[in-house]
Short mmCIF file of N, CA and C in Angstrom, two decimals:
data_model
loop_
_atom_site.label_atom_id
_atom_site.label_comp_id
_atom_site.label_asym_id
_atom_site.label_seq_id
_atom_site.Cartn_x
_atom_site.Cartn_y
_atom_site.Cartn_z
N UNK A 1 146.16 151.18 128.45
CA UNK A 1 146.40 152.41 127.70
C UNK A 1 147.87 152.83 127.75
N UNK A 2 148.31 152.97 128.93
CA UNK A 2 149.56 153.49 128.78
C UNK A 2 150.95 152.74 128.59
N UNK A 3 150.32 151.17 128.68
CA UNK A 3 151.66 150.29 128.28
C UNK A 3 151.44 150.76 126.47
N UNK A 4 150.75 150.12 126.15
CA UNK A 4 150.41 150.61 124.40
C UNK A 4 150.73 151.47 123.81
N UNK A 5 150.47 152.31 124.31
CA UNK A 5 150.79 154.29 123.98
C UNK A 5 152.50 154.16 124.36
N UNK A 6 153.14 153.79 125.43
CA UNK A 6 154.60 153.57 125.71
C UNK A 6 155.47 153.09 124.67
N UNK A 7 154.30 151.73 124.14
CA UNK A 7 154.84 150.99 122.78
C UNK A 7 154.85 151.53 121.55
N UNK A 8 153.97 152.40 121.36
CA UNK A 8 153.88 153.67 119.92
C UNK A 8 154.41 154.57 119.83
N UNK A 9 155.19 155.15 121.33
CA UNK A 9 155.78 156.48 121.09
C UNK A 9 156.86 157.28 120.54
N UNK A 10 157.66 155.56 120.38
CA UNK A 10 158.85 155.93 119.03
C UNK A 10 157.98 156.06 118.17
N UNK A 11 157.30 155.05 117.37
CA UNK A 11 156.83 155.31 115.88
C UNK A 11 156.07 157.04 115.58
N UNK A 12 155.48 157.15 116.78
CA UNK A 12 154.76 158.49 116.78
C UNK A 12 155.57 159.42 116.57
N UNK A 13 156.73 159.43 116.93
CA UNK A 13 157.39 160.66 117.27
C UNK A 13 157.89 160.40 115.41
N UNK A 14 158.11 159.47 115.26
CA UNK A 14 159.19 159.69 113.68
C UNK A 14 157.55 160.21 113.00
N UNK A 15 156.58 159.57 113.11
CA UNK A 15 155.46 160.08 112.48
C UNK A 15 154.92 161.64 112.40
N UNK A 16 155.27 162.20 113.66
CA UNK A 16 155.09 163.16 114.40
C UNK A 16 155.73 163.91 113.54
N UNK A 17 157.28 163.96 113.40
CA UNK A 17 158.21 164.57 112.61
C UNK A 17 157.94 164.91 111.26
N UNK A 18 157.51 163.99 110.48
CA UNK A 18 157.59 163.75 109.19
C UNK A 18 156.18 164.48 108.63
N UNK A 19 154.83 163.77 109.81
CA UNK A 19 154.07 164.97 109.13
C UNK A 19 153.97 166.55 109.46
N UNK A 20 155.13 167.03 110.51
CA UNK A 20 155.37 168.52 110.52
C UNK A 20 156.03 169.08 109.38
N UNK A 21 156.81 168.51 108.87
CA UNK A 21 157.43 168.81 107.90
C UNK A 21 156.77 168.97 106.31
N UNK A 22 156.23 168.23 106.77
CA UNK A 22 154.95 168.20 105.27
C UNK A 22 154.06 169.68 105.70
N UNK A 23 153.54 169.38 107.01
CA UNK A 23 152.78 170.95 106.78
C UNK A 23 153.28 171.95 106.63
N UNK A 24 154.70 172.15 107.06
CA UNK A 24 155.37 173.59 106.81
C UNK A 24 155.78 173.56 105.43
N UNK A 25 155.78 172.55 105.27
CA UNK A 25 156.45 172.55 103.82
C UNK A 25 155.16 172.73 102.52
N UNK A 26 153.88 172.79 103.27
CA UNK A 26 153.01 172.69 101.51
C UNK A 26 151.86 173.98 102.33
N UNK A 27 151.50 174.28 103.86
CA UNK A 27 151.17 175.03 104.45
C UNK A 27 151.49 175.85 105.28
N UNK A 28 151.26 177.34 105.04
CA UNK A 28 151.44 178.26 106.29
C UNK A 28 150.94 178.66 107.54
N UNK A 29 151.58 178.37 108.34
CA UNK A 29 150.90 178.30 109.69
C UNK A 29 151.66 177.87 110.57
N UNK A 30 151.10 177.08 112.37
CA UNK A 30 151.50 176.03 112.73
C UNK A 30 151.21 174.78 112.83
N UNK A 31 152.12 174.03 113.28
CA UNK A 31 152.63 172.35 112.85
C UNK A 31 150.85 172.40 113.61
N UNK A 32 150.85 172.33 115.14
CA UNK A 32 149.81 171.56 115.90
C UNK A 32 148.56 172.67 116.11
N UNK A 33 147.46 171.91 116.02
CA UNK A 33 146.31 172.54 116.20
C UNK A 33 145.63 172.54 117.71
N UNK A 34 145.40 173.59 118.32
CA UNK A 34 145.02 173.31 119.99
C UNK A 34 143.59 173.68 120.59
N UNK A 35 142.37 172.76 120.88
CA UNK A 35 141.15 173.27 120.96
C UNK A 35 140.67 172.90 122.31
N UNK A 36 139.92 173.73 122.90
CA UNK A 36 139.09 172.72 124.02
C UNK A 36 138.03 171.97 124.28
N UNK A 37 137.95 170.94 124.65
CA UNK A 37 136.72 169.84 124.25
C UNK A 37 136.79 169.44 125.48
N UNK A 38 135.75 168.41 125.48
CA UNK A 38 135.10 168.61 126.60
C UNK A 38 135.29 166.79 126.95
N UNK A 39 135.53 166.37 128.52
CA UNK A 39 136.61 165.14 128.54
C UNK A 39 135.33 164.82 129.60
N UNK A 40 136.19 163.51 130.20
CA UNK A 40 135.35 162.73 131.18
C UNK A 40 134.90 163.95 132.53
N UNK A 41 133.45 163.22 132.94
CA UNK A 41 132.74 164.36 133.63
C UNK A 41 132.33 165.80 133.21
N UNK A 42 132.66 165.97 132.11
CA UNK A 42 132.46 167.38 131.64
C UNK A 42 133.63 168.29 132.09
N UNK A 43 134.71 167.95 132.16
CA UNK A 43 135.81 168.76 132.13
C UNK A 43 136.52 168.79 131.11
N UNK A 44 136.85 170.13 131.06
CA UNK A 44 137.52 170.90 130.07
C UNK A 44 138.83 170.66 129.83
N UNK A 45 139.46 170.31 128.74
CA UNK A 45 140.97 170.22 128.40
C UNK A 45 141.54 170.79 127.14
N UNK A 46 142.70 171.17 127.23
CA UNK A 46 143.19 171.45 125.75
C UNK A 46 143.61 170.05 124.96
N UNK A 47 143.14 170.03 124.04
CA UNK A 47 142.96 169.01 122.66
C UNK A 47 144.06 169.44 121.73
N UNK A 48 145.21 168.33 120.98
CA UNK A 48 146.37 168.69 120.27
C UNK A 48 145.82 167.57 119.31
N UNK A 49 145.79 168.55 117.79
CA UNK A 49 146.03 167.58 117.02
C UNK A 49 147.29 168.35 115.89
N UNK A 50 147.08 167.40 114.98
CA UNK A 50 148.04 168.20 114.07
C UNK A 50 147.25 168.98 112.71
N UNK A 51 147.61 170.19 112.78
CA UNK A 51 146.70 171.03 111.75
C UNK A 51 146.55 171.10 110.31
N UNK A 52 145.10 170.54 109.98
CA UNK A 52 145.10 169.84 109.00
C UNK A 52 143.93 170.98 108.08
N UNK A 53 143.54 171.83 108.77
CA UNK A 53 143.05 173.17 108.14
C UNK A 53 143.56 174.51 107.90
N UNK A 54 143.18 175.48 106.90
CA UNK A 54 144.16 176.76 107.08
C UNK A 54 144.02 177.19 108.50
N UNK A 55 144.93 178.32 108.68
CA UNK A 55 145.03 178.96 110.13
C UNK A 55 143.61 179.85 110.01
N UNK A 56 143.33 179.67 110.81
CA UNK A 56 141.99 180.18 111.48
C UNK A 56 140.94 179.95 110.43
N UNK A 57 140.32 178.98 110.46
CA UNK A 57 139.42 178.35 109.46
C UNK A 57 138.21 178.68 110.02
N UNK A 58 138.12 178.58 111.13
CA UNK A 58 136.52 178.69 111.84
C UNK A 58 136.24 180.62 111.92
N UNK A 59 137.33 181.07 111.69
CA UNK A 59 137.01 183.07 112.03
C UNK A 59 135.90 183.66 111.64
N UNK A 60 135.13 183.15 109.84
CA UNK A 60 134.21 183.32 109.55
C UNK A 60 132.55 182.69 109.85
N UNK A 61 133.09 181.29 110.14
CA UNK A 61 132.00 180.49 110.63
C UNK A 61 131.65 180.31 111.89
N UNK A 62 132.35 180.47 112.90
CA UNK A 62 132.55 179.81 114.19
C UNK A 62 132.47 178.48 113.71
N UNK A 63 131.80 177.40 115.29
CA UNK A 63 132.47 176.29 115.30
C UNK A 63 131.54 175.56 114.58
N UNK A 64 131.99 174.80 113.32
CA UNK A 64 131.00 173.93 112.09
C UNK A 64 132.07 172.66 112.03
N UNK A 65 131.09 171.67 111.72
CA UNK A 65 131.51 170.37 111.35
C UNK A 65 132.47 170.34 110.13
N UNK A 66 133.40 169.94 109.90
CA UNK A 66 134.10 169.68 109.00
C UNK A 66 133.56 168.72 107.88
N UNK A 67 133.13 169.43 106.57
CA UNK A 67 132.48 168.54 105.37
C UNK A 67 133.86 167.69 104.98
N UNK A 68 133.27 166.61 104.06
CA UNK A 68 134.10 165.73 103.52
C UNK A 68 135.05 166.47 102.41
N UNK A 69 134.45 167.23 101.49
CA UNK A 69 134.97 168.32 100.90
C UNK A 69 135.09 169.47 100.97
N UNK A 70 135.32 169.64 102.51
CA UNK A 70 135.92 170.66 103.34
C UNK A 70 136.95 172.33 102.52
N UNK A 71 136.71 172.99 101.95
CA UNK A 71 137.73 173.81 101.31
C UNK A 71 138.45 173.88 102.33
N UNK A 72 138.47 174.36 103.45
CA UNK A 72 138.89 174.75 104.20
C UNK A 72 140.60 173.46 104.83
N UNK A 73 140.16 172.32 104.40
CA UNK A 73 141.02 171.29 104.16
C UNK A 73 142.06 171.66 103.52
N UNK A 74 143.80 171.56 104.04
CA UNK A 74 144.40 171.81 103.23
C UNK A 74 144.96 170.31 102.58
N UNK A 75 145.71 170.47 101.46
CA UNK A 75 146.33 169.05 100.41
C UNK A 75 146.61 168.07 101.67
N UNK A 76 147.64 168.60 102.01
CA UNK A 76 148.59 168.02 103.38
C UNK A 76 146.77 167.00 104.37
N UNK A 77 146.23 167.85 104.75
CA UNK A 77 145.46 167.71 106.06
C UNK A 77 144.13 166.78 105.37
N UNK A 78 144.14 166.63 104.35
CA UNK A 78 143.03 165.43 104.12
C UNK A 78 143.44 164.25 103.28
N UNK A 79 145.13 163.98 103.59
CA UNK A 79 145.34 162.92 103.73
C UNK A 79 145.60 162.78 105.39
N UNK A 80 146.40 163.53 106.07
CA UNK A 80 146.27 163.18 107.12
C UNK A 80 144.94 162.93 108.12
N UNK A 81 144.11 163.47 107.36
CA UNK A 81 142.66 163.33 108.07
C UNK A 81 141.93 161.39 107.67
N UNK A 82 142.31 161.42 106.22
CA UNK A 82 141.92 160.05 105.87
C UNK A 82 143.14 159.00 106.42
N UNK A 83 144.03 159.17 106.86
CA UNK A 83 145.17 158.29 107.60
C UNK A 83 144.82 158.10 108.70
N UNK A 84 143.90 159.42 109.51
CA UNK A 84 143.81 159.45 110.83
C UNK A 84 145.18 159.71 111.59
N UNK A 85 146.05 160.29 110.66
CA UNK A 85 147.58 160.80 111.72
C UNK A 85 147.06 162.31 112.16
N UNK A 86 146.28 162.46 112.06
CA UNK A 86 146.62 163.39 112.48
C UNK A 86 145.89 164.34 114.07
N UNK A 87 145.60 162.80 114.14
CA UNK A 87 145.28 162.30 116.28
C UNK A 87 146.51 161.76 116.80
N UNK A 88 147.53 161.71 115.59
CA UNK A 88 148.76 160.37 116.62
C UNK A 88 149.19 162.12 118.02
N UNK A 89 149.29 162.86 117.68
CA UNK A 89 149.48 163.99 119.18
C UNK A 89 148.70 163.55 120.08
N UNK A 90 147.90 162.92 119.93
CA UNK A 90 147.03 162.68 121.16
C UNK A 90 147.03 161.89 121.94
N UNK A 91 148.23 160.96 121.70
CA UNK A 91 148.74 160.00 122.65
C UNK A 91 149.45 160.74 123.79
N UNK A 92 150.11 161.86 123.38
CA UNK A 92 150.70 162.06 124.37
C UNK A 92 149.38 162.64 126.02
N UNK A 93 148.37 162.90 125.19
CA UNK A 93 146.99 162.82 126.26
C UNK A 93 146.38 161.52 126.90
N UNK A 94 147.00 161.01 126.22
CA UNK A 94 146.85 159.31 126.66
C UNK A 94 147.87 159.04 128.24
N UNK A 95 148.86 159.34 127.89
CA UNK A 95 150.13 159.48 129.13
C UNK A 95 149.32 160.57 130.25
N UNK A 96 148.43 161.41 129.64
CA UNK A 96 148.44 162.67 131.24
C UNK A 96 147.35 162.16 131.83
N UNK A 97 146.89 160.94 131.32
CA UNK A 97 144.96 160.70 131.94
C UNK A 97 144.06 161.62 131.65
N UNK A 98 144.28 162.62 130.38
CA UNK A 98 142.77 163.17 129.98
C UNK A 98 142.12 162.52 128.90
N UNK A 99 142.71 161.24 128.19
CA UNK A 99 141.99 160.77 127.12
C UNK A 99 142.68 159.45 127.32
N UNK A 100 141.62 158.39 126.98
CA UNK A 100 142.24 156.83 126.82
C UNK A 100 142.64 156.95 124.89
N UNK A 101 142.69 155.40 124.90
CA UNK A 101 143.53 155.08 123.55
C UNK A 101 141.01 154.88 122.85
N UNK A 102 141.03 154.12 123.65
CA UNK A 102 139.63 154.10 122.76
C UNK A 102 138.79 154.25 123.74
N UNK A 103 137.63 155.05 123.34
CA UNK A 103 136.52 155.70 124.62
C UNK A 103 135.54 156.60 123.01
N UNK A 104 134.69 157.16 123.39
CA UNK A 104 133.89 158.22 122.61
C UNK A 104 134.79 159.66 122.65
N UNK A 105 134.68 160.02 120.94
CA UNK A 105 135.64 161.14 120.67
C UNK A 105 135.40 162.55 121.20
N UNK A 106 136.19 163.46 122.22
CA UNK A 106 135.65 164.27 122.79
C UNK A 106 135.35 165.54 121.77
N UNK A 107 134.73 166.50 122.62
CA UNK A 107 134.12 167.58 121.07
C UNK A 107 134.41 168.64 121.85
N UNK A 108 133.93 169.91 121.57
CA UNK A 108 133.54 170.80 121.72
C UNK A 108 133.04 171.83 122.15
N UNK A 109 133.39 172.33 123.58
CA UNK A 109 132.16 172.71 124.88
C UNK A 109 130.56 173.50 123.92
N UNK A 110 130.45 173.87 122.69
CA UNK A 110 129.71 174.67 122.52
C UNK A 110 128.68 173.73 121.38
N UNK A 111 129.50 172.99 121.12
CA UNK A 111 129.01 171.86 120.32
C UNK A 111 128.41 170.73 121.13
N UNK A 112 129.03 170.59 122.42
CA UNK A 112 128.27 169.59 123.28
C UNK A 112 127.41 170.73 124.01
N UNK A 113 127.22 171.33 124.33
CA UNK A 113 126.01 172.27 124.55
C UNK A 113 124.68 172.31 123.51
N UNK A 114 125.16 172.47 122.65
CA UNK A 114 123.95 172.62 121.85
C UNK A 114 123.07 170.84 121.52
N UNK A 115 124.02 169.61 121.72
CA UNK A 115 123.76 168.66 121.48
C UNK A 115 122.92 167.98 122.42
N UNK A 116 123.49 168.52 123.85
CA UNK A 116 122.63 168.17 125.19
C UNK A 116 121.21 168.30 124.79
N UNK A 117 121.52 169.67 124.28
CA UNK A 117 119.62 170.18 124.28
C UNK A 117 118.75 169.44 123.23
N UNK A 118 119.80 169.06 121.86
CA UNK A 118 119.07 168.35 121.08
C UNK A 118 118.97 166.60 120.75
N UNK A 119 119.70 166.39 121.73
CA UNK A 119 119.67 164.72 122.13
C UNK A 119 119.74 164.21 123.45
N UNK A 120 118.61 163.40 123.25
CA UNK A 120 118.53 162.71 124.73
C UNK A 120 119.97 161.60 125.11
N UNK A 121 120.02 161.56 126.08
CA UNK A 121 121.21 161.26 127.11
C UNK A 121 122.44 161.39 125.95
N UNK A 122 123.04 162.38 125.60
CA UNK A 122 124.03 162.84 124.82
C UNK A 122 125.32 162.94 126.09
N UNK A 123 124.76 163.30 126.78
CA UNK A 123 125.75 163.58 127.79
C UNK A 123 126.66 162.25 128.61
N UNK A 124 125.44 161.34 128.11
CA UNK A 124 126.14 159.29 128.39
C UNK A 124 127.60 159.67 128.39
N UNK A 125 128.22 160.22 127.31
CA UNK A 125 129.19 160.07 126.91
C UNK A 125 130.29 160.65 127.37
N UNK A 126 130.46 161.57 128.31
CA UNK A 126 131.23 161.77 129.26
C UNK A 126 131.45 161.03 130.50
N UNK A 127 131.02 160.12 130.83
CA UNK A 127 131.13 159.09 131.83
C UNK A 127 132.49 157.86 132.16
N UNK A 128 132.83 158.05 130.89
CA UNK A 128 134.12 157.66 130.50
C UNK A 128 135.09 158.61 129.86
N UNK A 129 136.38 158.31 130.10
CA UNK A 129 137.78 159.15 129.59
C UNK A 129 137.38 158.87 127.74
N UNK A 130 137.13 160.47 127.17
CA UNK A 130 137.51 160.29 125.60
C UNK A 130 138.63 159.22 125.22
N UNK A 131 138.30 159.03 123.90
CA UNK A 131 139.35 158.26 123.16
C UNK A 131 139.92 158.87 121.82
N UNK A 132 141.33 158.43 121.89
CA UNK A 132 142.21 159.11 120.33
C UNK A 132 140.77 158.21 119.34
N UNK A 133 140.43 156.75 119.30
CA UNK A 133 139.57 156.69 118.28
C UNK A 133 138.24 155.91 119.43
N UNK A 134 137.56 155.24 118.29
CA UNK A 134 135.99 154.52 119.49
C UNK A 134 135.26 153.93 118.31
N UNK A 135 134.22 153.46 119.01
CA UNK A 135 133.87 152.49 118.46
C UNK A 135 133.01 152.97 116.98
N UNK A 136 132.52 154.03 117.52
CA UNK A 136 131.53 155.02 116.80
C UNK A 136 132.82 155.07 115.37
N UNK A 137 133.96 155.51 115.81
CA UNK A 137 135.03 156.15 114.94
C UNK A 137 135.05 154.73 113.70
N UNK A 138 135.00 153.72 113.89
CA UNK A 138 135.40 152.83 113.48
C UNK A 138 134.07 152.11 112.62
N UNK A 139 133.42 152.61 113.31
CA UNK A 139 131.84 151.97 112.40
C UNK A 139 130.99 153.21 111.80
N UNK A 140 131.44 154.49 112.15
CA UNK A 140 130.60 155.55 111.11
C UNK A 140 131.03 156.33 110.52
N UNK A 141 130.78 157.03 109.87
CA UNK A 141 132.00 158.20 108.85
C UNK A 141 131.66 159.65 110.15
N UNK A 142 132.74 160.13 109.58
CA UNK A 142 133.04 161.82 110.07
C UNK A 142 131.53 162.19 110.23
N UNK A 143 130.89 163.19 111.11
CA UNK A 143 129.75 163.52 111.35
C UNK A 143 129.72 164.92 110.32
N UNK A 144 128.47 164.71 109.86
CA UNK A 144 128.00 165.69 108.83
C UNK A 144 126.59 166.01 109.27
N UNK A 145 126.04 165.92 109.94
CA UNK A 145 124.67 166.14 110.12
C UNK A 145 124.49 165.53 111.83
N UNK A 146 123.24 166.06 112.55
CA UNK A 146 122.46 165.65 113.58
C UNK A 146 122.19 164.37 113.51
N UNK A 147 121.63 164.06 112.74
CA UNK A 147 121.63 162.06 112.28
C UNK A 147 122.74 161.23 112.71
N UNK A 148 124.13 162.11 111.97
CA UNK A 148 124.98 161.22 112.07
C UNK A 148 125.53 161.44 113.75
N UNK A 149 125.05 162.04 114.32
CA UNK A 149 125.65 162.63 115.97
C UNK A 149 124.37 161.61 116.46
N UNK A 150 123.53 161.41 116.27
CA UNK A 150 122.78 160.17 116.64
C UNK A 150 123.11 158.86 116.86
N UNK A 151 123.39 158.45 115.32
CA UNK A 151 123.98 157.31 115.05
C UNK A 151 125.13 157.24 115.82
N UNK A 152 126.41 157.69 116.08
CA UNK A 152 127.68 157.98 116.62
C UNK A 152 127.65 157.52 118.48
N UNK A 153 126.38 158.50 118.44
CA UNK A 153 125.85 157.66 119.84
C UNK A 153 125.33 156.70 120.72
N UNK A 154 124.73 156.05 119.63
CA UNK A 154 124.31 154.80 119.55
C UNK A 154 125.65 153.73 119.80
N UNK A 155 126.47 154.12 118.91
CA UNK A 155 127.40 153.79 118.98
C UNK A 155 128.53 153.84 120.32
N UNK A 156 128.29 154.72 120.81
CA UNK A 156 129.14 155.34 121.85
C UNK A 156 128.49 154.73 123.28
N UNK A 157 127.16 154.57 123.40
CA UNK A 157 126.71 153.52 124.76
C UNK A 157 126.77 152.48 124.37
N UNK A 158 126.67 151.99 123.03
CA UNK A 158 126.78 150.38 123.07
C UNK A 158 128.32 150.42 123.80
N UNK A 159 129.58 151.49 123.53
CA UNK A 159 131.01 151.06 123.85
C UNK A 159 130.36 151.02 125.39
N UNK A 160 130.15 151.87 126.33
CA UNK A 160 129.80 152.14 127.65
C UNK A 160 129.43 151.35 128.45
N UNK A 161 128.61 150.80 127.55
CA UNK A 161 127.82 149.41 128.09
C UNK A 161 128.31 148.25 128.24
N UNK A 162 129.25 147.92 126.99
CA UNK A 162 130.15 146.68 127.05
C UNK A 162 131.74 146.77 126.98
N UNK A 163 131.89 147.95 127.74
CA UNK A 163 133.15 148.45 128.41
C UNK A 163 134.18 146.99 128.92
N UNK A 164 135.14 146.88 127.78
CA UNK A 164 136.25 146.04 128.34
C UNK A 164 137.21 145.99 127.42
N UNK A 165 138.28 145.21 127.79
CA UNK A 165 140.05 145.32 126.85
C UNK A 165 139.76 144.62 125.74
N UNK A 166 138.88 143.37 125.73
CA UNK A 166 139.22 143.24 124.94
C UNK A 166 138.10 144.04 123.65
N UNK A 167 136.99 144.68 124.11
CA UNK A 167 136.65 146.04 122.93
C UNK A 167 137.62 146.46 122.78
N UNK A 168 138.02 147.08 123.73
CA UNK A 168 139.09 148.12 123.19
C UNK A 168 140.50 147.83 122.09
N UNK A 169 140.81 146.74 122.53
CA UNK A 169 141.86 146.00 121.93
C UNK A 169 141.13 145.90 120.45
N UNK A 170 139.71 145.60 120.09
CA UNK A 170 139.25 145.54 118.79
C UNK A 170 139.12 146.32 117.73
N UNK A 171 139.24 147.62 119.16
CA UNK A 171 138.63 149.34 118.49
C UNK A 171 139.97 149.57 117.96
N UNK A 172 141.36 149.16 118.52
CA UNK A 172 142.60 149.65 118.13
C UNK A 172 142.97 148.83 116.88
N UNK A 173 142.65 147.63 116.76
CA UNK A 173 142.93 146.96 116.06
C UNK A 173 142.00 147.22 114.69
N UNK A 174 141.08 147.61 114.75
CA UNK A 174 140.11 148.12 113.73
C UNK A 174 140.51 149.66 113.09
N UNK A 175 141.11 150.34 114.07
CA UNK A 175 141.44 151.67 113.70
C UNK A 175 142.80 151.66 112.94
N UNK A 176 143.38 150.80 113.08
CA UNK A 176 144.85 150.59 112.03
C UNK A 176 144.43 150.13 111.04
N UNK A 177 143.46 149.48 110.33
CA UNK A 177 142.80 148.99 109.10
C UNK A 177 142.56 150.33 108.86
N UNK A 178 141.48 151.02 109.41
CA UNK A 178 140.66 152.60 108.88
C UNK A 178 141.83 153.12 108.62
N UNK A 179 143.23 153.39 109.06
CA UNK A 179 144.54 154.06 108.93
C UNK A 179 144.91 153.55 107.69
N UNK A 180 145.40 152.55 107.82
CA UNK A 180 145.85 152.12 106.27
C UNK A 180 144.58 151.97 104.77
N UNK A 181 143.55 152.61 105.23
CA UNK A 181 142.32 152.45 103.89
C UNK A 181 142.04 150.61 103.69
N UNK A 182 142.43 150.07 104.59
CA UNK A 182 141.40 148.94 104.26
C UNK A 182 140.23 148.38 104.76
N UNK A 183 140.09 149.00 105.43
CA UNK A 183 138.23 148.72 106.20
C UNK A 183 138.05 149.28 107.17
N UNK A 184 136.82 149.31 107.63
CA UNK A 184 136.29 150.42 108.07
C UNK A 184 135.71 152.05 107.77
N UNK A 185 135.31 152.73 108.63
CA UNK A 185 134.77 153.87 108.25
C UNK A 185 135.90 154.81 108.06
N UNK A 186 135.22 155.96 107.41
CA UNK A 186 136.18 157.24 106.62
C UNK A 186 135.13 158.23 106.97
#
């Protein structure tokens, strides 16, 4: 993880740059978005991505899944959402040991609460350090439904189960295809 992440952190940072500038420049608000989700063992961390919704999107809803045709999506933030840049901040969580490069994507304390209760061993998935992407990320689309938080999981112990570099090395290598729109899930 952290030789890799060492090796991306120039490109990130010019990446980093370029899409701040785009959000100030087509959205009002700030550059980075900051949430707490819920990491290996069930501990709590602050989560940085880059903000790809209006400012305070959830005020009316509380916390809801993000639809594919999200209004709440700004121009800027659903390309960066379909690029997937807009997890590259999360490397720098990669460097502190609260998230690997590939593991199951962390969520939500209130969202993994409610999921405990409605899926059996949901909680598998804290057993390992989250990941910027996973395996789930790479083989299913954005979660829209309970089904798809099923499926995702399925996904997420098969990673658990056959935990090694070179998965991981596959999950990274698969997630730069999903980045550039040539295969994989969206």
């Amino acid at each position: 993880d952290v030789v890799i992440t060492l090796l991306l952190l120039p490109i990130a940072a010019v990446i980093v740059g370029i899409c701040a500038i785009l959000i100030k420049l087509f959205s009002p608000g700030p550059v980075f978005y900051h949430q707490t989700r819920v990491g290996k063992d069930g501990q709590h961390f602050t989560f940085t991505k880059l903000r790809t919704m209006i400012p305070d999107a959830e005020r009316d809803t509380g916390p809801v899944w993000a639809t594919e045709d999200d209004p709440r999506i700004t121009r800027i933030g659903n390309i960066l959402r379909k690029t997937r840049l807009d997890e590259v901040p999360q490397l720098w969580q990669v460097l502190t040991g609260e998230m690997s490069l590939a593991g199951p994507r962390p969520e939500r304390p209130e969202i993994v609460e409610r999921l405990r209760k409605e899926i059996p061993l949901y909680e598998m998935r804290q057993i390992v350090r989250p990941g910027i992407t996973g395996w789930a990320q790479v083989n299913h689309k954005y979660d829209a439904s309970t089904e798809d938080v099923i499926e995702k999981l399925r996904y997420d112990l098969y990673y658990i189960r056959n935990l090694s570099l070179g998965l991981d090395l596959q999950i990274v290598l698969r997630t730069f295809g999903v980045m550039l729109g040539k295969k994989g899930a969206h």
